[in-house]
Coordinates of C-alpha atoms and ligand atoms in Angstrom, one line a residue:
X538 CA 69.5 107.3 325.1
X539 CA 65.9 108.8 324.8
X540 CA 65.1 111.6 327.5
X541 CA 61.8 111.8 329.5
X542 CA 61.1 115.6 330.9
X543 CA 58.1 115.4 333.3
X544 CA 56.8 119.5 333.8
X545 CA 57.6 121.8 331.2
X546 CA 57.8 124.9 332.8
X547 CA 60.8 127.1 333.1
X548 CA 63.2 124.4 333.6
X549 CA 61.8 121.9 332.6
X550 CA 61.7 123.2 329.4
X551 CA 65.1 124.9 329.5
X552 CA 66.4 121.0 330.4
X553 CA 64.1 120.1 327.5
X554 CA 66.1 122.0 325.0
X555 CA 69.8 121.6 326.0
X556 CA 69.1 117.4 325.7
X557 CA 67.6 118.1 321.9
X558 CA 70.5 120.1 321.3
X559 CA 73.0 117.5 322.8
X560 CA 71.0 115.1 320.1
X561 CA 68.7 113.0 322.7
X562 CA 65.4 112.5 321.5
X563 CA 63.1 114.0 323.9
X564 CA 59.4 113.2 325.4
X565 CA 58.0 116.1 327.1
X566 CA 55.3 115.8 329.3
X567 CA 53.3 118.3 331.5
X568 CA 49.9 117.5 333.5
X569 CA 48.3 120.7 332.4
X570 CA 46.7 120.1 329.1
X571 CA 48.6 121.7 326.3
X572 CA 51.7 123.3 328.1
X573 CA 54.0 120.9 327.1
X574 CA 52.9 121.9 323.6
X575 CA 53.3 125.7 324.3
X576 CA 56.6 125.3 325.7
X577 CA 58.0 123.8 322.3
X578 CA 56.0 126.7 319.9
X579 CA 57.9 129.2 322.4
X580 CA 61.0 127.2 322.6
X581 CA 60.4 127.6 318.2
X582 CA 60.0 131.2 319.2
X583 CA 63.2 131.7 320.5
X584 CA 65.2 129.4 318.6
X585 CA 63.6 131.6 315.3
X586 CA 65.2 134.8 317.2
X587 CA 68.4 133.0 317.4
X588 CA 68.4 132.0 313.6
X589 CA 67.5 135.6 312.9
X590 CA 70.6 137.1 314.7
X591 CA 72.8 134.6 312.8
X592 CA 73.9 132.7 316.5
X593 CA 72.0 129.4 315.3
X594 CA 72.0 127.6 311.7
X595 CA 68.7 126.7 311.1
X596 CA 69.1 123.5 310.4
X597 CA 70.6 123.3 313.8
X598 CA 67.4 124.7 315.1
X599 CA 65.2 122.3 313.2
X600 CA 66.5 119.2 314.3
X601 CA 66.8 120.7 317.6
X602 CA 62.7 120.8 317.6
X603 CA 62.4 117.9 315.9
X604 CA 64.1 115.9 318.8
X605 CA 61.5 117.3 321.5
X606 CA 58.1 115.4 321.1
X607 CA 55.4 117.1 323.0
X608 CA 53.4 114.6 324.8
X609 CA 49.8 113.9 326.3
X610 CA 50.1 110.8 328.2
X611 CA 52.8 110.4 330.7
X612 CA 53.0 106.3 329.9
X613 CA 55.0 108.1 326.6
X614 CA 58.1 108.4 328.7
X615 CA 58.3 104.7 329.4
X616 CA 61.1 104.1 327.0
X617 CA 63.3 106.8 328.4
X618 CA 66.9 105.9 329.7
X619 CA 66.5 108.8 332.0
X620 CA 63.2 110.6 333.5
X621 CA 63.7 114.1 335.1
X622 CA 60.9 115.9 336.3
X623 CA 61.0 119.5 337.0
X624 CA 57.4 119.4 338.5
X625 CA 56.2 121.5 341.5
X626 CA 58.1 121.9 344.2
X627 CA 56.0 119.7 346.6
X628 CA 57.2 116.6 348.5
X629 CA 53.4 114.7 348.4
X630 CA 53.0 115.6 344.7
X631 CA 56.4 114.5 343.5
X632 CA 56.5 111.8 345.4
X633 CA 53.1 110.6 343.1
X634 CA 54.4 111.1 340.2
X635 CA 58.4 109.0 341.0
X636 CA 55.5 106.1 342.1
X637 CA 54.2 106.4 339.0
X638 CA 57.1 106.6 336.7
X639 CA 58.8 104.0 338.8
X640 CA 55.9 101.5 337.6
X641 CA 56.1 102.8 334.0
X642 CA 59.5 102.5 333.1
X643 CA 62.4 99.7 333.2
X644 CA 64.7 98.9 336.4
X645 CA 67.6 100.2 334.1
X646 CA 66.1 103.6 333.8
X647 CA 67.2 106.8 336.1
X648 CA 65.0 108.9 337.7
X649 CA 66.2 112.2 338.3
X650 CA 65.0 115.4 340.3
X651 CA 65.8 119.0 339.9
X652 CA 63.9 119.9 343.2
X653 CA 66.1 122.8 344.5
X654 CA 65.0 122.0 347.8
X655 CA 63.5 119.1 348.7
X656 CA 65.4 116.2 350.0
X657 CA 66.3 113.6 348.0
X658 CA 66.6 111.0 349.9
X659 CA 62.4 111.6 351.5
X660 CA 62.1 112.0 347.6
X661 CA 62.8 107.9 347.1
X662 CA 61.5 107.2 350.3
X663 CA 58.8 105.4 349.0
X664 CA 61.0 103.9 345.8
X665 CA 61.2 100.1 344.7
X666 CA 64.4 100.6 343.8
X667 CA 65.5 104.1 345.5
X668 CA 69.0 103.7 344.5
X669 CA 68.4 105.1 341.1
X670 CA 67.3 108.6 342.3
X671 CA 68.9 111.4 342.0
X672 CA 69.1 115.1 342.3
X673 CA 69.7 117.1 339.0
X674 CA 70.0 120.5 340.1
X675 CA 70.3 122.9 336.9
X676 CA 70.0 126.5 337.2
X677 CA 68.2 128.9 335.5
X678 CA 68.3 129.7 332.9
X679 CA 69.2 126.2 332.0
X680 CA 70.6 126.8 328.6
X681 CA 73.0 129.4 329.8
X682 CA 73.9 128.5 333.5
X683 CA 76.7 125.9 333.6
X684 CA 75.8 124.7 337.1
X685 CA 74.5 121.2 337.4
X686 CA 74.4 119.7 341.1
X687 CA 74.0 115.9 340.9
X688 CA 72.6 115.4 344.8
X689 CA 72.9 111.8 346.1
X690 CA 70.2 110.7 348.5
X691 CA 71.3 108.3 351.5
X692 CA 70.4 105.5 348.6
X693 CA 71.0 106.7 345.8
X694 CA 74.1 104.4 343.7
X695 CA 77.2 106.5 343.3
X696 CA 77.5 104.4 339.4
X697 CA 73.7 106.7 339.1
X698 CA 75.9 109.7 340.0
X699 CA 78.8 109.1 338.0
X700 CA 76.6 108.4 334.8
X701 CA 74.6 111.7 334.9
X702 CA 77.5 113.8 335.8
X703 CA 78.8 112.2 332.9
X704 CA 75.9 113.0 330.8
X705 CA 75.4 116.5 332.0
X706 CA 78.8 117.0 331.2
X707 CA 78.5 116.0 327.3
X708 CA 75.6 118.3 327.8
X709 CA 77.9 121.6 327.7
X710 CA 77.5 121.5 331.8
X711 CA 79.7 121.4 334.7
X712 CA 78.5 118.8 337.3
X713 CA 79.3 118.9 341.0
X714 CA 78.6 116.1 343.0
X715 CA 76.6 117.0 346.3
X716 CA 75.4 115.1 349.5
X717 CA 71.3 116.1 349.9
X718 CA 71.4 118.3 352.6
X719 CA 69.3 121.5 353.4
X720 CA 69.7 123.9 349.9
X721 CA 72.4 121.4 348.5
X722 CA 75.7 123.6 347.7
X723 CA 74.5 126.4 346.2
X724 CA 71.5 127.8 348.0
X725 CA 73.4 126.8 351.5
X726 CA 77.0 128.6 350.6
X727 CA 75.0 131.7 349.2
X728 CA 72.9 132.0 351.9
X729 CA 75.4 134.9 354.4
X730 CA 75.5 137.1 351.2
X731 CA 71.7 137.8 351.9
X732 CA 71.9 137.6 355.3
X733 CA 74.9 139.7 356.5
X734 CA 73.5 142.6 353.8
X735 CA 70.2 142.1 356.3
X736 CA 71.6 142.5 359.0
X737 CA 73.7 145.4 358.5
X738 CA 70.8 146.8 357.2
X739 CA 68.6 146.0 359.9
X740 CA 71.2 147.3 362.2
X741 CA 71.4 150.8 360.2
X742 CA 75.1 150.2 359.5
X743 CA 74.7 151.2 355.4
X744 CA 72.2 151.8 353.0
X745 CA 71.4 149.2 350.1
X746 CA 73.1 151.5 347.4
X747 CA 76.5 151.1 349.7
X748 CA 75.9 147.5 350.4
X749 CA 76.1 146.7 346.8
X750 CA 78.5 149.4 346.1
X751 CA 81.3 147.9 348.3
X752 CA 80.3 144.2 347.0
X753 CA 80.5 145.0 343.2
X754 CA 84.0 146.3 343.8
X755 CA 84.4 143.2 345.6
X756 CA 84.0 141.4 342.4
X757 CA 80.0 140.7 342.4
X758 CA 78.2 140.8 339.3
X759 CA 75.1 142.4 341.4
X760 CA 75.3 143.7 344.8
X761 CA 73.0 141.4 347.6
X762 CA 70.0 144.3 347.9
X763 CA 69.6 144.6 343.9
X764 CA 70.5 140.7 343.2
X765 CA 67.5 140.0 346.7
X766 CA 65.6 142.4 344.5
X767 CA 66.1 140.8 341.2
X768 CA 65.4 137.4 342.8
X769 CA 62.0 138.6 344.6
X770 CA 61.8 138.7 348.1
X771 CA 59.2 136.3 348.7
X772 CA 61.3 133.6 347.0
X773 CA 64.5 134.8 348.6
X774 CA 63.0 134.5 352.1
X775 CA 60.9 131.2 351.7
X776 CA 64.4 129.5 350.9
X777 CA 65.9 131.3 353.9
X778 CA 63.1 130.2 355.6
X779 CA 63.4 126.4 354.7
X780 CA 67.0 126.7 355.1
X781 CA 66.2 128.2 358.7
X782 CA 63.5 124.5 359.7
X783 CA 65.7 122.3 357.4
X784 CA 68.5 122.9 360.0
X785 CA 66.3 122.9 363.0
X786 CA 66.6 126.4 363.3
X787 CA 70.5 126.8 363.0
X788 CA 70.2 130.9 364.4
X789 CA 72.6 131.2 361.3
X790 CA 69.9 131.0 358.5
X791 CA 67.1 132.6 360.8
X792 CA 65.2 135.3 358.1
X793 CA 65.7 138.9 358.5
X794 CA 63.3 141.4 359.6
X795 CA 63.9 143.9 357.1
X796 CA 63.4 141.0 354.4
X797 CA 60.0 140.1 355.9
X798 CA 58.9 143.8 356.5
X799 CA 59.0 143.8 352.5
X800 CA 57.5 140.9 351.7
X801 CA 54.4 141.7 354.2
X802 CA 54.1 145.0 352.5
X803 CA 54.2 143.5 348.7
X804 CA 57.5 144.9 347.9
X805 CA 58.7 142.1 346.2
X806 CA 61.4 143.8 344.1
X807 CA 61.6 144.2 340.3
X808 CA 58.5 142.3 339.5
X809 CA 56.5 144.0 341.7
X810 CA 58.2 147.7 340.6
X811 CA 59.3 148.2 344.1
X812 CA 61.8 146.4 346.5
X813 CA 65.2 148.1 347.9
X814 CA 64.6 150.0 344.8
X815 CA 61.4 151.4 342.7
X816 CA 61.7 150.1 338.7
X817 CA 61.8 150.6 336.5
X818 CA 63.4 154.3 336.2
X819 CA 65.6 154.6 339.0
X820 CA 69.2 154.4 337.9
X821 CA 71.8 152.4 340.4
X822 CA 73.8 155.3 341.2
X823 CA 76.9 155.1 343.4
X824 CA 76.3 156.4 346.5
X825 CA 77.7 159.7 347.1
X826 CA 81.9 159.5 348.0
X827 CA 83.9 162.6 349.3
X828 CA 86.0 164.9 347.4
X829 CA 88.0 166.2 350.2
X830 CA 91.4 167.1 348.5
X831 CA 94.1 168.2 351.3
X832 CA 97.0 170.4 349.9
X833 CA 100.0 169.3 351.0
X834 CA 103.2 167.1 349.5
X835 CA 102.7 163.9 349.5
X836 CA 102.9 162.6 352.8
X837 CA 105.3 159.8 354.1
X838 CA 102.9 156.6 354.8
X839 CA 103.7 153.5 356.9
X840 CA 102.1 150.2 356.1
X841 CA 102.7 147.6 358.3
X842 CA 101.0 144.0 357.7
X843 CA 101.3 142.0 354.3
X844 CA 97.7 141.6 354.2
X845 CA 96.8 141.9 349.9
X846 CA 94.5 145.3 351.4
X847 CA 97.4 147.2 352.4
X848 CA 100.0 146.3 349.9
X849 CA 97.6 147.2 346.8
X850 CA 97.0 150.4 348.9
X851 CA 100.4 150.7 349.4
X852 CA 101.8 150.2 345.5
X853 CA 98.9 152.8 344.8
X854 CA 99.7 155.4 346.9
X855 CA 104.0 154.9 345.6
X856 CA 102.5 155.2 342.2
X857 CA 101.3 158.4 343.1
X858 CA 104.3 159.5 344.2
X859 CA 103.9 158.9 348.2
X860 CA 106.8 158.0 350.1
X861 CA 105.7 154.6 351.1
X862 CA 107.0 152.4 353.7
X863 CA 107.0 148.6 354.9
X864 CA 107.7 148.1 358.3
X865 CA 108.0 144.5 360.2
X866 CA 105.5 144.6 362.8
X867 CA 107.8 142.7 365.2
X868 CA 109.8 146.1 365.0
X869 CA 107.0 148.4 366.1
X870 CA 105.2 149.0 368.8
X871 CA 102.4 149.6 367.5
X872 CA 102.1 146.1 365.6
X873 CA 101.7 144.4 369.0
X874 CA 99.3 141.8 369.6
X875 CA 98.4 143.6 372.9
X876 CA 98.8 147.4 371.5
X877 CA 94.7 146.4 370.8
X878 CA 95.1 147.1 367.3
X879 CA 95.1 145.4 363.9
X880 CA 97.7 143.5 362.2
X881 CA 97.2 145.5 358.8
X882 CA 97.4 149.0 358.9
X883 CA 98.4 152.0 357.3
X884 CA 99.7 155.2 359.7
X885 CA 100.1 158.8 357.9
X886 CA 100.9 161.1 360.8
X887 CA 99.1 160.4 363.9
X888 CA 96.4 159.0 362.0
X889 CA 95.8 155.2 362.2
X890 CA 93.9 153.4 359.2
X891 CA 93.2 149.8 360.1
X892 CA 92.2 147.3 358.1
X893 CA 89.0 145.5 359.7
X894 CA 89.6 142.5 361.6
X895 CA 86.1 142.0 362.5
X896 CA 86.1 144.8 365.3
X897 CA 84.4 148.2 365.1
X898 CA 86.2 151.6 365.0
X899 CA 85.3 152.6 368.5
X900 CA 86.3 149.5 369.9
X901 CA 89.8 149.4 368.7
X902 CA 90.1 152.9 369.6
X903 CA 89.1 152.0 373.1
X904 CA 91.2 149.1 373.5
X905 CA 94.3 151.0 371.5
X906 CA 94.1 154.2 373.4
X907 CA 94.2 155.8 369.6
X908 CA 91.2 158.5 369.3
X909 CA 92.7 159.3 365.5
X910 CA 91.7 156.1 363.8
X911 CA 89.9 154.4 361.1
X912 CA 88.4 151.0 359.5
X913 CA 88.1 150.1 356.1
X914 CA 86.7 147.2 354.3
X915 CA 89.3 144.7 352.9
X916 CA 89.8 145.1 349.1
X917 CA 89.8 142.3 347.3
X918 CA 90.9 143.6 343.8
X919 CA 93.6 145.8 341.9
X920 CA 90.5 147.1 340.2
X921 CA 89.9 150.5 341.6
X922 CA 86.3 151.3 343.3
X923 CA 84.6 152.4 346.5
X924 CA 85.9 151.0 350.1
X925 CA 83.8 151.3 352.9
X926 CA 85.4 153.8 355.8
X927 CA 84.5 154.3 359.4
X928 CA 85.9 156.5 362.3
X929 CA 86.7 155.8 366.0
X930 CA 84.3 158.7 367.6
X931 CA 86.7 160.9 369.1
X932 CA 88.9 161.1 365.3
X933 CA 89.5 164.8 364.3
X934 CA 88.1 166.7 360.8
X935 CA 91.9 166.9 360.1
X936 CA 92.9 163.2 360.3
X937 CA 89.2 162.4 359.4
X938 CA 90.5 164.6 356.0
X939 CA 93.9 162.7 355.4
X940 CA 92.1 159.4 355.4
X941 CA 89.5 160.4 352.6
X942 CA 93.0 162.2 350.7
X943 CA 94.8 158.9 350.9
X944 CA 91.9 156.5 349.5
X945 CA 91.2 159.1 346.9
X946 CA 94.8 159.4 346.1
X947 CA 94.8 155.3 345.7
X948 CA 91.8 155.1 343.4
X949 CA 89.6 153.8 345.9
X950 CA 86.6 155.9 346.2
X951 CA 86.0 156.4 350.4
X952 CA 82.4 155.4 351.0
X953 CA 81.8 156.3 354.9
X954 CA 79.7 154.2 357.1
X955 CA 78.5 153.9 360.4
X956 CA 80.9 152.0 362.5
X957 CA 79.9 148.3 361.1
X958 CA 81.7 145.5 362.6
X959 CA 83.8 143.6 360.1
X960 CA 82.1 146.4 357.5
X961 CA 80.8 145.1 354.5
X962 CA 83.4 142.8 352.5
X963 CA 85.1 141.3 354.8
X964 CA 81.9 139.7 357.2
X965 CA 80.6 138.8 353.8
X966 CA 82.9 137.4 352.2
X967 CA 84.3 135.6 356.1
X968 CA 81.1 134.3 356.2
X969 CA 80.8 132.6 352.5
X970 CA 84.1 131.1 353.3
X971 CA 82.3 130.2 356.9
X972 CA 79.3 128.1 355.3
X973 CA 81.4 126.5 352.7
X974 CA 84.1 125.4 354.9
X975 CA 81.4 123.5 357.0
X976 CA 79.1 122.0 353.8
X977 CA 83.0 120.5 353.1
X978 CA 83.4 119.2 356.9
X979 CA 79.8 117.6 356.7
X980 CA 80.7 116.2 353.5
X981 CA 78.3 118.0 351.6
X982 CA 81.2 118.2 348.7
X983 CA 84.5 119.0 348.5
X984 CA 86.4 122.4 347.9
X985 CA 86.9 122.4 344.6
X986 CA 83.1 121.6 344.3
X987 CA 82.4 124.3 346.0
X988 CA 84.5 127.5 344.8
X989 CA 82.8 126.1 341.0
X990 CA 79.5 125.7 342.4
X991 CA 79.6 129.5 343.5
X992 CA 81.1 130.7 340.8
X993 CA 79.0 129.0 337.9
X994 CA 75.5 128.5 339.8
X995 CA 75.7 132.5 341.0
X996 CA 78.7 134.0 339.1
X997 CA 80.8 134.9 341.9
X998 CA 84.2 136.3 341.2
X999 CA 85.9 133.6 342.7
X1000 CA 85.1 130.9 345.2
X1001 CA 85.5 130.4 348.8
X1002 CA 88.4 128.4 348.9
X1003 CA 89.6 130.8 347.2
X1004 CA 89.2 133.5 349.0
X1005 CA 90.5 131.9 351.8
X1006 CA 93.4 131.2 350.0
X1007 CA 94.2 134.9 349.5
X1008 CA 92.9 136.3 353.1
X1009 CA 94.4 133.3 354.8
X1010 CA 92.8 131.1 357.6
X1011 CA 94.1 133.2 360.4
X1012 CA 92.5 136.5 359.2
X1013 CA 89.3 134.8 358.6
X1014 CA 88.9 133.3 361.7
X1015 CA 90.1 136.1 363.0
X1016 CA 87.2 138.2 361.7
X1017 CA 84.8 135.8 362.4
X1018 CA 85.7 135.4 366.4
X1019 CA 85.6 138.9 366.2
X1020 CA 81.7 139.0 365.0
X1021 CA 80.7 136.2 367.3
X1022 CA 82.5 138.3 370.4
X1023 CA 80.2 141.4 369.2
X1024 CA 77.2 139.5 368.3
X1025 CA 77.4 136.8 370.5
X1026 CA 75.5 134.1 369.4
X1027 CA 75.6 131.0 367.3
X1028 CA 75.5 133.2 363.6
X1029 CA 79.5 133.9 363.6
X1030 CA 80.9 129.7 365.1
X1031 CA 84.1 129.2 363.3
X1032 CA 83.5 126.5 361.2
X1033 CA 85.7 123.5 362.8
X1034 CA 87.4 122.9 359.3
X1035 CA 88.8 126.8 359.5
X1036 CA 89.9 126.2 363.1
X1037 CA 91.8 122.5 362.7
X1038 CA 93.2 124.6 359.8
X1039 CA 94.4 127.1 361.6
X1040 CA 96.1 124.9 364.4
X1041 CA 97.3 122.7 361.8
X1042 CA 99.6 126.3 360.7
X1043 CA 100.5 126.6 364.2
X1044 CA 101.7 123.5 365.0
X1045 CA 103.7 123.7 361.1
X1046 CA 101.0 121.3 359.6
X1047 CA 98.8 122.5 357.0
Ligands
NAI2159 P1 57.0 126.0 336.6 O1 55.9 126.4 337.5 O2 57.5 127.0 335.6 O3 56.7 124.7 335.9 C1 56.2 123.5 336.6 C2 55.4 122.7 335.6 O4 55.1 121.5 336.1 C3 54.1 123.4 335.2 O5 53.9 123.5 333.8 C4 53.0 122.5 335.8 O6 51.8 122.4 335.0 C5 53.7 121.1 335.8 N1 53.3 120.2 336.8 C6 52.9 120.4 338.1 N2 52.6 119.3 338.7 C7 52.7 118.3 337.8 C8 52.6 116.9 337.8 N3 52.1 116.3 338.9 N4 52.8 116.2 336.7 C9 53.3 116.8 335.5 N5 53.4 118.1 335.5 C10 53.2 118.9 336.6 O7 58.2 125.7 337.6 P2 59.8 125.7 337.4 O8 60.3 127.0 337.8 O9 60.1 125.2 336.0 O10 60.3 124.7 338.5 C11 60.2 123.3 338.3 C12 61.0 122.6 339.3 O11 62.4 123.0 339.2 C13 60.7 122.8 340.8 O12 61.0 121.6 341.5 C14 61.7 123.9 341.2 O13 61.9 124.0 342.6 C15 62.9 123.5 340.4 N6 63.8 124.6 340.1 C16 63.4 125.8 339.7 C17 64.3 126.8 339.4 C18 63.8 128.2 339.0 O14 64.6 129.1 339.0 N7 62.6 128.3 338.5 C19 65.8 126.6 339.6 C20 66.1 125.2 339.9 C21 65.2 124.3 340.2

């Protein structure tokens, strides 16, 4: 089957090459004289540098080329099996040119999109035969990213869906199947790891070198503030943005401030030398941790909660030689649902370190009665690395001390912040799961869809599902009531998929 590739930009291009290579002869077309023609001499380019380094045979690379026929007239494509155009990103304009193909080519063929943003089903509006539209959603770069969301308009055939998920898949991809809704899977789930580093930054909670601290030891390739500033800002925000009237303003997706500050101001991130960071030049350093070393034995510790945070802290601190441990919170009066604290905790003396449930420091302290008290981040990983730490205001230097000792003592490097509610990890990571869980109630896709759509279209370290899978439905909920009681707006809404879940437990279901 012959391949039509309308633009030949960046993706278009990238799509260009990974058909030749699957064997498809391929008709490349682009409406700006020439461009079509450059992208093949630096597609050659590349391929050369790949021959060079001994990753490509030549041959290989030869008939790769010779499969990808630079075209000047867009009637050239007329044979194709499939068309996919990876145009500009405009409704009127790409709605002109499916018109046109629609009249060039035969009933049999597909037309395809790999709009990132634009609906698919006001894409075919216009259509003789809508049903063969669909969205083909690769990511860039195309060659290397797995991610391919195949996005079904209201009329689009599901046999259309089937065959080029089937044909993405013999094209070394992993296909998803997606309803077309505002940003698709992808750019909709990703959305609260932007927006809750935002917001904490907007609300003076951490700096950008913490934020992405505490995430990379969650796992994260690239912390939200350098990953915003890899991305640019102004594309960052524009998608938040069309996420934000997409949804008919859904508070959830509303822009941030801070983001819009630096796209006023031109600090656009790497390409512009400057965003949350100047480039090039400035090295990502961690930010700065304590050393506080207290000189004592090694103390007796109480964990109480089975929560994966504090029993890696837990087997950490008895590999170190602490006397560790585990009592039944139905035994202790401190693990009481009314004692106003959290389930998880870890208590060394009179000191109290919680794991975050969503609530700031000072307000467990208030509602506990326990001034010697601290939050930390949920820890995701056995890896060690930094975990965010705050303190209940009236905590002393002393237990203030024992706290930095202990996380020092387990490997994890004690990063304090300002009293953050939920702190860094946990709201992100509560909120991921959030967004996901409701794309899979609105039949966006299903879980499994999801948790690879994260992990191959931005490298996550694992997807939501399962995450939830290891913090449970109860402590995400949990978290996110929390955040919407503090915040108090529509942002932090259960999604109702997390919360029949949760009853579901209750009531011995699942
Ligand atoms: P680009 O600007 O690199 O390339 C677009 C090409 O389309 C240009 O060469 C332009 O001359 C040509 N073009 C514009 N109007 C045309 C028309 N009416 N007929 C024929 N050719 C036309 O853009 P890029 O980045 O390759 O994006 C293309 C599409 O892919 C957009 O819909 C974009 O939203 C989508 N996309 C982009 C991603 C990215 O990271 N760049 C990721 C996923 C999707």
């Amino acid at each position: 089957m012959a391949v039509g590739i309308v633009g030949a930009g960046t993706m278009g291009a990238g799509i260009a090459q990974i058909a030749a290579a699957a064997g498809h002869k391929v008709w490349l077309f682009d409406a700006k004289s020439g461009a079509a023609t450059q992208a093949v001499d630096k597609l050659r380019i590349d391929l050369q540098k790949r021959v060079d380094m001994g990753k490509l045979a030549y041959a290989e690379a030869q008939s790769l080329l010779g499969r990808i026929e630079p075209v000047d007239a867009i009637a050239a494509v007329s044979e194709a099996g499939i068309v996919i155009e990876a145009i500009v990103e405009r409704l009127d304009v790409k709605r002109e040119l499916l018109a046109e193909l629609e009249m060039l080519v035969s009933d049999q063929t597909i037309l395809a999109s790999n709009t990132s943003s634009i609906s698919v089903t006001a894409l075919g509006r216009d259509l003789r035969l809508p049903q063969r539209l669909i969205g083909m959603h690769f990511f860039n770069p195309v060659p290397a990213m797995k991610l391919v969301e195949v996005v079904s308009g209201a009329a689009t055939d599901s046999a259309v869906a089937r065959t080029v998920a089937d044909r993405a898949t013999r094209w070394g991809k992993v296909p998803i199947y997606a309803r077309s809704t505002p940003g698709f899977v992808v750019n909709r789930i990703a959305r609260p790891f932007y927006a809750e580093a935002l917001l904490l930054l907007q609300d003076r909670y951490a700096t950008p070198s913490e934020i992405d601290a505490a995430l990379r030891a969650a796992g994260f390739r690239m912390g939200p503030c350098e990953l915003m500033d890899l991305i640019g800002h102004d594309v960052n925000f524009s998608v938040t943005d069309s996420m934000l009237a997409a949804s008919f303003f859904d508070r959830r997706y509303t822009p941030s401030i801070v983001q819009r500050e630096l796209v006023d101001g031109g600090l656009l991130g790497r390409k512009s030398g400057r965003g949350f960071y100047h480039y090039p030049a400035e090295p990502l350093v961690e930010p700065a941790v304590s050393n506080t070393q207290v000189n004592t034995d090694p103390p007796r510790v109480s964990v109480r909660g089975d929560s994966f945070t504090v029993t890696t802290l837990g087997a950490e601190l008895s590999g170190e030689g602490w006397d560790v441990e585990y009592a039944h919170p139905a035994e202790d009066s401190l693990g009481h649902a009314d004692s106003g604290l959290m389930k998880d905790m870890l208590l060394v003396g009179d000191m109290l370190i919680c794991v975050t449930d969503g609530r700031p420091a000072a307000e467990v302290a208030a509602q506990s009665g326990h001034r010697h008290l601290a939050v930390i981040d949920i820890i995701l990983r056995e890896d060690p690395g930094p975990v965010c730490v705050a303190f209940a205001p009236g905590c002393g230097d002393r237990q203030r001390a024992v706290v930095h000792n202990l996380l020092e003592v387990a490997g994890r490097k004690p990063m304090e912040i300002a009293d953050a509610p939920g702190m860094v990890v946990a709201r992100t990571v509560a909120m991921l799961v959030n967004e996901a869980a409701d794309a899979v109630q609105q039949g966006v896709c299903d879980e499994a869809s999801a948790d690879i759509a994260m992990k191959l279209g931005t490298n996550y370290p694992a997807g939501p599902f399962e995450w939830l899978g290891k913090l449970g439905v109860h402590a995400v909920c949990h978290i996110l009531d929390r955040l919407d009681a503090v915040y108090r707006g529509e942002r932090y809404r259960a999604s109702l998929l997390l919360r029949r879940r949760l009853w579901g437990q209750k009531v011995g279901g699942n």
